[in-house]
Every structure is written in structure tokens, then in C-alpha cells.
PDB file of C-alpha atoms in Angstrom:
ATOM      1  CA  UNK A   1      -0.451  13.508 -24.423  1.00 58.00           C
ATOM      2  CA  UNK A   2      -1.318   9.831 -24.768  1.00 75.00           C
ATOM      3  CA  UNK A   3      -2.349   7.502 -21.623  1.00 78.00           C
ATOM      4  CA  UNK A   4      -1.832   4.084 -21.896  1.00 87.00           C
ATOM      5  CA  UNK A   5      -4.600   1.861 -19.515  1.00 87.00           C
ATOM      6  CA  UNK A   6      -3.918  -0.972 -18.374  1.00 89.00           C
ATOM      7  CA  UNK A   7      -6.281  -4.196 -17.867  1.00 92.00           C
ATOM      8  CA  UNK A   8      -4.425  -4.923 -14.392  1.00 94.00           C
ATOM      9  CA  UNK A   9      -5.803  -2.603 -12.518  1.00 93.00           C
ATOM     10  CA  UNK A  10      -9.455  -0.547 -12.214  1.00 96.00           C
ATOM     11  CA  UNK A  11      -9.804   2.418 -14.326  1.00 94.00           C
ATOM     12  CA  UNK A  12     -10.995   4.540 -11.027  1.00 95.00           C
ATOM     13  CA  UNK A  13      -7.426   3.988  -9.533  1.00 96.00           C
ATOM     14  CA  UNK A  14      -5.438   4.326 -12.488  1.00 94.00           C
ATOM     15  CA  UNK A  15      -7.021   7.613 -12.890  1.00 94.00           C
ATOM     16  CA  UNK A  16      -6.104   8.352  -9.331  1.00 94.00           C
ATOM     17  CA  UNK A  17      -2.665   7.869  -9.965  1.00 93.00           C
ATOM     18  CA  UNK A  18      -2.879  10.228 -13.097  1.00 91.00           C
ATOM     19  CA  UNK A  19      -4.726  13.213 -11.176  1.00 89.00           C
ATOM     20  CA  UNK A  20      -1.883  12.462  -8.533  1.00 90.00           C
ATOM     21  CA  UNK A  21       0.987  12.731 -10.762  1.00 91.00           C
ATOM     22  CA  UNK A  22      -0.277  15.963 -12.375  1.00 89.00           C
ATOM     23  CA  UNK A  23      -0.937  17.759  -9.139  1.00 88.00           C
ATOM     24  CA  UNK A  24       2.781  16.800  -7.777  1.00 91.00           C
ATOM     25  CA  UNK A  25       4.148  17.876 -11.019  1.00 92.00           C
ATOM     26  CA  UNK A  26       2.283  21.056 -10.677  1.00 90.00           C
ATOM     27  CA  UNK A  27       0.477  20.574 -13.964  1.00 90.00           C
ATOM     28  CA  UNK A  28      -3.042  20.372 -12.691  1.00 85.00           C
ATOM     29  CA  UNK A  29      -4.351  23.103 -10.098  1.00 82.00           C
ATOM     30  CA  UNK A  30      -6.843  23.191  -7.038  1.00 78.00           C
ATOM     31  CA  UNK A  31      -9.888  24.282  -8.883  1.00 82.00           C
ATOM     32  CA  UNK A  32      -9.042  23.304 -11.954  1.00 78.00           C
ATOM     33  CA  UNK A  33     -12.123  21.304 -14.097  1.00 76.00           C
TER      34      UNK A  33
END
């Protein structure tokens, strides 16, 4: 799985959005590292 970052917007909240995404999609866990 590639991510594409973008220069428009701070790392921290583009990695928000990912961790986001995963958790609604039911891909990522509570607890998981």
C-alpha cells in the first residue's frame, strides 16, 4: 500500500486523516500498534 504526501498540508494532519480512514474502514483496531 503506497501513500502519496502532499506538500499542502502538515504531515501530522495528513497522517490524521490516514489513521481516520483506516479505523472507519475497520482496517486498523483500538489497540492496535
Amino acid at each position: 500500500m503506497a501513500t502519496e504526501w502532499h506538500d499542502n498540508a502538515p504531515i501530522y494532519r495528513q497522517l490524521k486523516s490516514r489513521v481516520l480512514s483506516m479505523v472507519l474502514d475497520g482496517a486498523l483496531q483500538s489497540g492496535d500498534p
